[in-house]
Coordinates of C-alpha atoms in Angstrom, one line a residue:
Chain A
M162 CA -11.8 55.2 6.0
K163 CA -13.6 57.8 8.1
E164 CA -11.2 60.1 9.9
R165 CA -13.7 61.4 12.3
R166 CA -14.4 58.1 13.9
R167 CA -11.0 58.0 15.4
P168 CA -10.5 59.6 18.9
A169 CA -8.7 62.9 18.3
N170 CA -5.5 62.1 20.1
S171 CA -5.1 58.4 19.2
R172 CA -2.4 58.9 16.6
R173 CA -0.4 60.9 19.1
R174 CA -0.8 58.2 21.6
F175 CA 0.5 55.6 19.1
L176 CA 3.5 57.7 18.4
L177 CA 4.3 58.4 22.0
A178 CA 4.0 54.6 22.7
A179 CA 6.3 53.9 19.8
G180 CA 8.9 56.3 21.1
G181 CA 8.7 54.8 24.6
V182 CA 9.3 51.3 23.3
A183 CA 12.4 52.6 21.4
A184 CA 14.1 53.1 24.7
V185 CA 14.4 49.3 25.1
L186 CA 16.0 48.7 21.7
A187 CA 19.0 46.5 21.9
F188 CA 21.2 49.3 20.7
E189 CA 20.5 53.0 21.0
P190 CA 22.6 55.3 18.8
A191 CA 25.0 57.2 20.9
D192 CA 26.4 60.6 20.1
A193 CA 30.0 61.4 19.4
T194 CA 31.6 58.0 19.3
V195 CA 33.3 58.8 16.0
A196 CA 36.1 60.2 18.2
E197 CA 36.0 57.1 20.3
M198 CA 36.4 54.9 17.2
S199 CA 39.5 56.9 16.2
D200 CA 40.9 56.4 19.7
A201 CA 40.2 52.7 19.5
M202 CA 42.0 52.4 16.2
R203 CA 44.9 54.4 17.4
K204 CA 45.3 52.0 20.3
V205 CA 45.8 49.2 17.7
V206 CA 48.1 50.9 15.2
G207 CA 50.1 53.3 17.5
G208 CA 51.7 55.8 15.3
A209 CA 52.0 53.5 12.3
P210 CA 50.4 54.6 9.0
V211 CA 47.3 52.9 7.8
A212 CA 46.9 52.3 4.0
K213 CA 43.4 52.4 2.5
G214 CA 42.5 49.4 0.4
R215 CA 43.1 45.5 0.3
V216 CA 40.2 45.2 2.8
T217 CA 36.7 44.7 1.6
L218 CA 33.6 44.8 3.9
E219 CA 30.5 43.2 2.6
L220 CA 27.4 44.6 4.3
P221 CA 23.9 44.9 2.9
P222 CA 23.3 48.5 1.8
L223 CA 19.9 48.5 3.4
V224 CA 19.3 46.5 6.6
D225 CA 16.0 44.6 7.6
N226 CA 16.8 44.9 11.3
G227 CA 19.8 46.5 13.0
N228 CA 19.9 43.6 15.5
T229 CA 21.4 41.2 13.0
V230 CA 23.4 42.5 10.1
A231 CA 25.5 40.1 8.0
L232 CA 29.1 41.2 7.7
T233 CA 31.9 39.6 5.7
V234 CA 35.4 41.0 5.8
R235 CA 37.8 39.9 3.1
V236 CA 41.5 40.9 2.8
D237 CA 43.5 40.6 -0.4
S238 CA 46.4 38.5 0.9
P239 CA 48.2 35.3 -0.4
M240 CA 48.0 33.9 3.2
T241 CA 51.4 32.2 2.9
A242 CA 53.8 31.8 5.9
R243 CA 55.7 34.9 4.7
D244 CA 52.8 37.1 3.8
H245 CA 49.5 36.8 5.6
V246 CA 46.9 38.5 7.7
K247 CA 47.5 38.4 11.4
T248 CA 44.5 40.3 12.8
I249 CA 41.3 42.0 11.7
H250 CA 39.6 44.5 13.9
V251 CA 36.1 45.7 13.2
F252 CA 34.9 49.0 14.5
T253 CA 31.7 51.2 14.2
E254 CA 31.3 54.8 14.7
K255 CA 27.8 55.1 16.2
N256 CA 27.3 52.1 18.4
P257 CA 27.6 52.6 22.2
Q258 CA 31.1 51.1 22.0
P259 CA 33.4 51.3 19.0
N260 CA 34.7 47.7 19.1
V261 CA 32.8 45.0 17.3
A262 CA 35.2 42.1 17.1
T263 CA 38.8 41.1 16.6
F264 CA 39.7 38.1 14.5
R265 CA 43.1 36.4 14.6
L266 CA 44.0 34.3 11.7
G267 CA 47.3 33.1 10.1
P268 CA 48.7 31.2 7.1
R269 CA 46.6 28.1 8.1
A270 CA 43.5 30.0 7.3
G271 CA 44.3 29.6 3.6
R272 CA 41.9 32.5 2.9
A273 CA 41.5 35.8 4.6
S274 CA 37.7 35.9 4.9
V275 CA 35.6 36.0 8.0
A276 CA 31.8 36.3 8.3
T277 CA 29.7 37.2 11.3
R278 CA 26.5 39.1 12.3
I279 CA 26.6 42.4 14.0
R280 CA 24.3 44.9 15.7
L281 CA 24.1 48.4 14.3
A282 CA 22.3 51.1 16.2
D283 CA 21.9 53.5 13.3
T284 CA 22.9 54.4 9.8
Q285 CA 26.7 54.6 10.0
T286 CA 30.1 53.6 8.8
V287 CA 31.7 50.3 9.6
V288 CA 35.5 50.1 9.5
A289 CA 37.8 47.0 9.3
L290 CA 41.5 47.5 10.3
C291 CA 43.9 44.8 9.4
E292 CA 47.4 43.9 10.6
M293 CA 49.6 42.1 8.2
S294 CA 52.4 39.7 9.0
D295 CA 55.1 42.3 8.1
G296 CA 53.6 44.7 10.7
T297 CA 51.9 47.0 8.2
F298 CA 48.2 48.1 8.5
C299 CA 45.5 48.6 6.0
S300 CA 41.8 49.4 6.3
G301 CA 38.5 49.4 4.5
S302 CA 35.0 50.7 5.3
A303 CA 31.4 50.4 4.2
D304 CA 28.3 52.5 4.8
V305 CA 25.0 51.0 6.1
V306 CA 21.5 52.3 6.2
V307 CA 19.5 51.0 9.2
T308 CA 15.8 51.4 9.4
L309 CA 14.0 50.8 12.7
A310 CA 11.6 47.9 13.3
A311 CA 7.9 48.8 13.0
C312 CA 6.0 46.6 15.4
L313 CA 8.1 46.4 18.5
E314 CA 8.0 44.1 21.4
E315 CA 6.8 45.5 24.7
L316 CA 9.2 44.4 27.4
Chain B
M62 CA 18.5 25.8 23.8
A63 CA 21.1 23.7 22.1
R64 CA 24.6 24.9 22.9
A65 CA 26.0 25.1 19.4
L66 CA 25.7 24.3 15.7
I67 CA 28.9 23.4 13.9
T68 CA 29.3 22.9 10.2
V69 CA 32.6 21.3 9.1
P70 CA 32.9 19.2 5.9
A71 CA 33.1 15.5 6.9
S72 CA 36.0 15.0 4.4
A73 CA 38.3 17.1 2.4
R74 CA 41.3 16.7 0.1
H75 CA 44.8 17.5 1.5
G76 CA 45.5 21.2 1.1
E77 CA 41.9 22.1 0.3
I78 CA 40.6 25.4 1.8
I79 CA 37.5 24.5 3.8
E80 CA 34.8 26.8 5.3
I81 CA 33.8 26.3 8.9
K82 CA 30.6 27.7 10.4
A83 CA 29.8 27.9 14.0
I84 CA 26.7 29.3 15.9
V85 CA 26.5 29.3 19.7
G86 CA 23.3 29.8 21.6
H87 CA 23.6 33.0 23.7
P88 CA 21.5 36.2 24.2
M89 CA 24.5 38.5 24.0
E90 CA 22.9 41.0 26.5
P91 CA 25.0 44.1 25.6
G92 CA 24.9 45.8 29.0
F93 CA 23.5 49.0 27.7
R94 CA 19.8 48.3 27.7
R95 CA 17.4 49.5 30.3
T96 CA 14.0 48.1 31.3
Q97 CA 11.0 50.5 31.0
L98 CA 11.5 51.2 34.7
G99 CA 15.0 52.4 34.0
T100 CA 17.1 49.7 35.5
L101 CA 20.2 48.7 33.6
I102 CA 20.3 45.1 32.4
P103 CA 23.8 43.9 33.2
R104 CA 26.2 42.7 30.4
D105 CA 26.2 39.1 29.7
I106 CA 28.1 38.3 26.5
V107 CA 30.4 35.7 24.9
T108 CA 33.8 37.3 24.9
Q109 CA 36.1 34.8 23.2
F110 CA 36.0 32.1 20.7
A111 CA 38.8 29.8 19.5
C112 CA 39.1 26.9 17.0
T113 CA 41.9 24.4 17.2
Y114 CA 42.8 21.8 14.6
N115 CA 44.5 18.7 16.2
G116 CA 45.5 21.0 19.1
V117 CA 46.9 23.9 17.1
E118 CA 44.9 27.2 17.1
V119 CA 43.8 28.1 13.5
F120 CA 41.4 30.9 14.3
S121 CA 40.3 32.9 17.3
A122 CA 38.2 36.0 18.0
D123 CA 37.4 38.6 20.7
L124 CA 33.7 39.5 20.7
Y125 CA 32.1 42.6 22.0
P126 CA 28.4 43.6 22.7
A127 CA 28.0 44.6 19.1
I128 CA 27.9 40.9 18.0
S129 CA 24.3 39.7 17.4
A130 CA 22.6 37.3 19.8
N131 CA 23.5 33.6 19.1
P132 CA 26.9 34.6 17.7
Y133 CA 27.7 33.3 14.2
L134 CA 31.2 33.0 12.8
A135 CA 32.4 31.6 9.5
F136 CA 36.0 31.3 8.6
F137 CA 38.4 29.2 6.5
T138 CA 41.2 26.7 7.3
V139 CA 43.4 24.5 5.2
A140 CA 42.6 20.8 5.5
T141 CA 46.1 19.5 6.6
E142 CA 45.4 16.1 8.2
S143 CA 42.6 13.9 9.5
G144 CA 41.7 14.7 13.1
T145 CA 39.5 16.8 15.2
L146 CA 38.5 20.4 15.3
V147 CA 37.6 21.7 18.8
F148 CA 35.5 24.9 19.2
N149 CA 35.4 26.8 22.5
W150 CA 33.4 29.8 23.5
I151 CA 34.0 31.7 26.8
G152 CA 31.9 34.5 28.2
D153 CA 30.6 36.4 31.1
N154 CA 29.3 34.7 34.2
G155 CA 31.4 31.6 33.6
F156 CA 29.9 30.8 30.2
S157 CA 31.9 28.1 28.5
V158 CA 30.9 25.7 25.7
T159 CA 33.1 23.2 23.9
E160 CA 32.1 21.3 20.8
S161 CA 34.2 19.2 18.4
A162 CA 33.9 17.9 14.9
A163 CA 35.9 15.2 13.0
I164 CA 37.4 15.6 9.6
A165 CA 38.9 13.0 7.3
V166 CA 41.6 14.3 5.0
T167 CA 42.6 12.2 1.9
Chain C
M226 CA 12.4 60.7 23.7
S227 CA 15.5 59.3 21.9
A228 CA 16.7 60.3 18.5
S229 CA 15.6 57.0 17.0
G230 CA 12.2 57.3 18.8
D231 CA 11.7 60.8 17.2
R232 CA 12.6 59.4 13.8
R233 CA 10.3 56.4 14.2
A234 CA 7.5 58.7 15.3
A235 CA 7.9 60.9 12.3
V236 CA 7.8 58.1 9.9
L237 CA 4.8 56.5 11.5
A238 CA 3.0 59.8 11.5
L239 CA 3.5 60.1 7.8
F240 CA 2.5 56.6 7.1
L241 CA -0.7 56.8 9.2
A242 CA -1.7 60.1 7.7
A243 CA -1.3 58.6 4.2
M244 CA -3.0 55.4 5.1
L245 CA -6.0 56.8 7.0
S246 CA -6.8 59.1 4.1
A247 CA -6.3 56.4 1.4
I248 CA -9.2 54.7 -0.3
P249 CA -8.9 51.0 0.3
I250 CA -7.5 49.4 -2.9
S251 CA -9.4 46.2 -2.3
A252 CA -11.7 44.7 0.2
G253 CA -11.5 41.0 1.1
E254 CA -9.1 38.3 0.5
I255 CA -5.9 38.6 -1.4
P256 CA -6.2 36.6 -4.7
L257 CA -4.2 33.5 -4.9
A258 CA -2.0 34.8 -7.7
L259 CA -1.0 37.8 -5.5
R260 CA -0.3 35.8 -2.3
R261 CA 3.3 36.2 -1.2
S262 CA 5.2 34.6 1.7
G263 CA 6.8 37.0 4.2
Y264 CA 10.1 35.6 2.9
D265 CA 9.6 37.5 -0.5
F266 CA 9.6 40.9 1.3
M267 CA 13.0 40.2 3.1
S268 CA 16.4 41.3 2.1
R269 CA 18.8 38.9 0.3
E270 CA 20.8 38.6 3.6
T271 CA 17.8 37.7 5.8
R272 CA 16.6 35.2 3.1
A273 CA 20.0 33.6 3.1
M274 CA 19.6 32.9 6.8
Q275 CA 16.4 31.0 6.2
D276 CA 17.7 29.2 3.1
D277 CA 20.6 27.4 4.8
D278 CA 20.1 25.4 7.9
S279 CA 23.8 25.7 8.8
V280 CA 23.4 29.5 9.2
N281 CA 19.8 29.6 10.6
P282 CA 20.0 30.1 14.4
A283 CA 16.5 28.6 14.7
M284 CA 18.2 25.3 14.2
L285 CA 19.6 25.6 17.7
W286 CA 15.9 25.1 18.9
V287 CA 15.2 22.4 16.3
K288 CA 18.2 20.5 17.6
D289 CA 16.8 20.7 21.1
G290 CA 13.3 19.7 19.9
E291 CA 14.8 16.5 18.5
A292 CA 16.5 15.7 21.8
L293 CA 13.2 16.4 23.6
W294 CA 11.3 14.1 21.2
N295 CA 13.6 11.3 22.2
A296 CA 13.8 12.0 26.0
R297 CA 11.6 10.2 28.4
A298 CA 9.4 12.5 30.5
G299 CA 6.7 12.5 33.2
S300 CA 5.5 9.8 35.5
A301 CA 4.7 7.6 32.4
D302 CA 8.4 7.7 31.7
R303 CA 7.8 7.7 28.0
A304 CA 9.3 9.7 25.2
C305 CA 7.3 11.1 22.3
S306 CA 9.3 8.7 20.1
D307 CA 8.2 5.7 22.2
C308 CA 4.7 6.1 20.8
H309 CA 5.2 8.1 17.6
G310 CA 8.5 6.6 16.4
D311 CA 10.5 8.6 13.9
A312 CA 9.1 12.1 13.7
R313 CA 10.3 12.4 10.1
Q314 CA 7.6 9.9 9.2
S315 CA 4.9 10.2 11.9
M316 CA 4.8 14.0 12.1
K317 CA 5.2 14.7 8.4
G318 CA 2.4 17.1 7.3
V319 CA 0.9 17.4 10.9
A320 CA 1.9 21.0 11.5
A321 CA 0.4 22.0 8.1
R322 CA -3.1 21.1 9.3
Y323 CA -3.1 22.8 12.7
P324 CA -5.0 24.3 14.4
A325 CA -7.1 21.1 14.3
Y326 CA -10.4 20.1 16.0
D327 CA -10.0 18.4 19.3
P328 CA -13.1 16.3 20.2
A329 CA -12.4 16.4 23.9
K330 CA -12.1 20.2 24.0
R331 CA -14.8 20.5 21.5
R332 CA -12.8 23.2 19.7
P333 CA -9.7 23.7 17.6
V334 CA -6.3 23.5 19.3
N335 CA -3.0 24.8 18.0
L336 CA 0.1 22.7 17.7
A337 CA 1.6 23.9 21.0
Q338 CA -1.6 22.9 22.7
R339 CA -1.7 19.5 21.0
I340 CA 1.9 18.9 22.1
N341 CA 0.8 19.8 25.7
I342 CA -2.2 17.4 25.5
C343 CA 0.3 14.6 24.9
R344 CA 2.6 15.9 27.7
S345 CA -0.2 15.8 30.3
E346 CA -2.3 12.9 29.1
R347 CA 0.2 10.6 27.6
Q348 CA 3.5 11.4 29.5
H349 CA 1.8 12.5 32.7
A350 CA 4.2 15.4 32.8
P351 CA 3.4 19.0 33.6
A352 CA 2.4 21.1 30.5
L353 CA 5.2 23.2 29.0
A354 CA 4.6 27.0 29.4
Y355 CA 3.7 29.0 26.3
E356 CA 6.7 30.5 24.8
S357 CA 9.1 28.4 26.9
A358 CA 12.2 27.2 25.2
N359 CA 11.1 23.6 25.3
L360 CA 7.7 24.1 23.9
L361 CA 9.1 26.3 21.0
A362 CA 11.8 23.6 20.4
L363 CA 9.2 20.8 20.1
A364 CA 6.9 22.9 17.9
A365 CA 9.9 23.9 15.7
Y366 CA 11.0 20.4 15.4
L367 CA 7.5 19.2 14.4
G368 CA 7.1 22.2 12.1
L369 CA 10.2 21.2 10.3
Q370 CA 8.7 17.8 9.4
S371 CA 6.1 19.8 7.3
R372 CA 8.5 22.2 5.7
G373 CA 7.7 22.7 2.0
L374 CA 4.2 21.0 2.4
P375 CA 1.0 23.0 1.6
I376 CA -1.0 24.4 4.5
A377 CA -4.3 22.6 4.7
V378 CA -6.4 23.1 7.8
A379 CA -9.6 21.1 7.9
I380 CA -12.8 23.2 7.8
D381 CA -16.0 21.3 8.4
E382 CA -19.2 21.9 10.3
R383 CA -17.3 21.6 13.6
T384 CA -14.5 24.0 12.8
R385 CA -16.4 26.5 10.7
P386 CA -17.8 28.6 13.6
F387 CA -14.2 29.1 14.9
L388 CA -13.0 30.0 11.5
E389 CA -15.7 32.6 11.3
A390 CA -14.9 34.0 14.7
G391 CA -11.3 34.3 13.6
R392 CA -12.3 36.0 10.4
E393 CA -14.4 38.5 12.5
I394 CA -11.4 39.3 14.6
F395 CA -9.2 39.9 11.5
N396 CA -11.7 42.3 10.1
R397 CA -12.7 44.0 13.3
R398 CA -11.5 47.6 13.9
Q399 CA -10.0 47.6 17.3
G400 CA -7.6 49.4 19.6
Q401 CA -6.9 53.0 20.2
L402 CA -6.1 53.4 16.5
N403 CA -9.3 51.8 15.4
L404 CA -7.4 49.7 12.9
S405 CA -8.2 46.1 11.7
C406 CA -5.7 43.5 10.7
A407 CA -7.3 43.5 7.2
Q408 CA -6.6 47.2 6.7
C409 CA -2.9 46.6 7.0
H410 CA -2.6 43.1 5.7
D411 CA -5.3 42.8 3.0
E412 CA -5.5 46.4 1.8
H413 CA -2.0 47.8 2.3
W414 CA 0.3 44.8 2.2
D415 CA 2.3 46.3 -0.6
K416 CA 3.1 49.5 1.5
K417 CA 5.8 50.1 4.1
L418 CA 5.4 51.1 7.7
A419 CA 8.4 53.0 9.1
G420 CA 10.5 51.6 6.4
N421 CA 9.3 47.9 6.9
P422 CA 7.2 46.1 4.4
I423 CA 3.7 45.4 5.9
T424 CA 3.4 42.0 4.1
Q425 CA 0.4 39.7 4.0
A426 CA 0.3 38.3 7.6
D427 CA 2.0 35.0 6.6
P428 CA 1.4 32.5 9.4
G429 CA 3.3 29.6 7.7
G430 CA 6.8 29.9 9.1
Y431 CA 6.2 29.7 12.9
P432 CA 7.9 29.1 15.3
L433 CA 10.4 31.3 13.6
Y434 CA 13.6 33.2 14.4
R435 CA 12.8 36.9 14.4
L436 CA 15.7 39.3 14.3
E437 CA 13.7 41.8 16.3
W438 CA 13.4 39.2 19.1
Q439 CA 16.9 37.8 18.6
G440 CA 15.3 34.5 19.3
L441 CA 12.5 32.0 18.4
G442 CA 8.9 32.9 18.9
S443 CA 5.4 31.6 18.2
L444 CA 2.8 33.0 15.9
E445 CA 0.9 34.2 19.0
R446 CA 3.9 36.2 20.1
R447 CA 4.0 37.8 16.6
L448 CA 0.3 38.6 16.8
R449 CA 0.8 40.2 20.2
N450 CA 3.3 42.5 18.7
C451 CA 0.9 43.6 16.0
L452 CA -1.8 44.1 18.6
S453 CA 0.4 46.2 20.8
G454 CA 1.6 48.1 17.7
T455 CA -2.0 49.2 17.2
R456 CA -2.6 49.8 20.9
T457 CA -5.0 46.9 21.2
Q458 CA -5.2 44.8 24.4
A459 CA -3.5 41.5 23.5
Y460 CA -5.2 38.2 24.1
A461 CA -3.7 35.7 26.5
Y462 CA -1.5 32.9 25.1
G463 CA -3.7 29.9 24.2
S464 CA -6.9 31.9 24.5
P465 CA -9.9 31.0 22.2
E466 CA -9.5 34.3 20.4
F467 CA -5.9 33.6 19.5
V468 CA -6.6 30.0 18.3
D469 CA -9.6 31.2 16.3
L470 CA -7.4 33.9 14.7
E471 CA -4.7 31.4 14.0
L472 CA -7.2 29.1 12.4
F473 CA -8.4 31.9 10.1
L474 CA -4.8 32.9 9.2
M475 CA -3.9 29.4 8.3
W476 CA -7.1 28.9 6.3
R477 CA -6.4 32.2 4.6
W478 CA -2.9 30.8 3.8
R479 CA -4.2 27.5 2.4
G480 CA -2.0 26.0 -0.3
M481 CA 1.0 28.1 0.7
K482 CA 4.0 26.3 2.0
V483 CA 5.1 25.6 5.6
E484 CA 8.4 27.4 6.1
T485 CA 9.2 26.4 9.7
P486 CA 11.7 27.4 11.0
A487 CA 11.6 30.6 9.1
V488 CA 13.5 33.9 9.7
R489 CA 11.9 37.3 9.7
P490 CA 13.1 40.8 10.5

């Protein structure tokens, strides 16, 4: 390919254009929501301790497109009337808002496993916080790498 | 666009744990996006989902803007008796969709 | 500029610098043995969405398409099914050979245009707008009837000039970046652009659900994205340039399987 046949500033224009389009992405990474995520989690648990473990987040390590990321949350629980998962809250640290979803289940679920698809604005940690039938809490987390789409739509 | 796609096994054994999948057609406009002219596109999302089994709620969810467009949910329930599963989505601007599926339990 | 914009710009700069200085590995068509569907470049999770109709959001449109197929419309008050019967039989393999020559128009038409010919001439109903939910729904429903079948557009003396026009567009350097489709999709298909595989310009899964769009879209919409990505003025929907390019892409993809309704990043 002959470099000199390109107009001198064409590459720059492409890059500027690409940046401009980025402004209309579904989700822009926001700063400092790590603190907001802790606040949102504190609202759920109050002062109660949160044990690490029992909760598994299944997320692809590398994401094709942050608009649609497959997420499965599993909790290690017998799901009986006496011992089951009541609620699962999902949070992210770098989306514009920390809350992703709250799932309510109970012994009739038979299995504590929920799948959905979520939006991730950036490479970040996703946390699931789970409330058990005895009122205790546990949590799990997963890290996801999000790359940005190449050929973007012009709105 | 079709309102929803539901996947429920047509039949199951008593006590069997079955998987239920539900997709509802909705853009999930998060409310943070701006047009290139800078105007904010107002939030328009599905906020709640519930599934009842012969009238008793077996699963429900609160959804936020971070849920992808055309929200997908998959969860489990124990096949207890023959009957109907009813699925209901509620959202901004009066959005409401109800679908149902029959199940035969042997 | 936002943080993500900066990052994207940096990655694109690196890629373009590398690409523009690279010697083309091959010129011309990708050999049959090396042809790979866009599906093969996707993550396991995105492939799973295409593999299972019960989790593929494109099926929302397909379901609508089936309803439209059976709904009476226009002043003729007839449904597609009134004339064509069960689409599973009558439309099997049809999408795999579009764009196809239309004697009245004396040029190839794509499937969306063929649907609209029946809308206006047989149903006496207004044409459906390009990229409208209903046109995409019908095209996806018809496309599904060819899923798994090999692509086989008919090239003869009537269609050859349009095929050559499409080939010329594919190989033409254009836009502010002076890039051709072939430079990316024939010569650098195995590379990445800003972290995304470039792939081989697979036209066989459309209309498809694109995660970037968060919805269903046509091949022409996808081509418009690639054109704007290289700062090239896009053609109008349904324009001869687009249909010629589509004909070339489908001919180039001959023997590969229809995947409609596919899922892509």
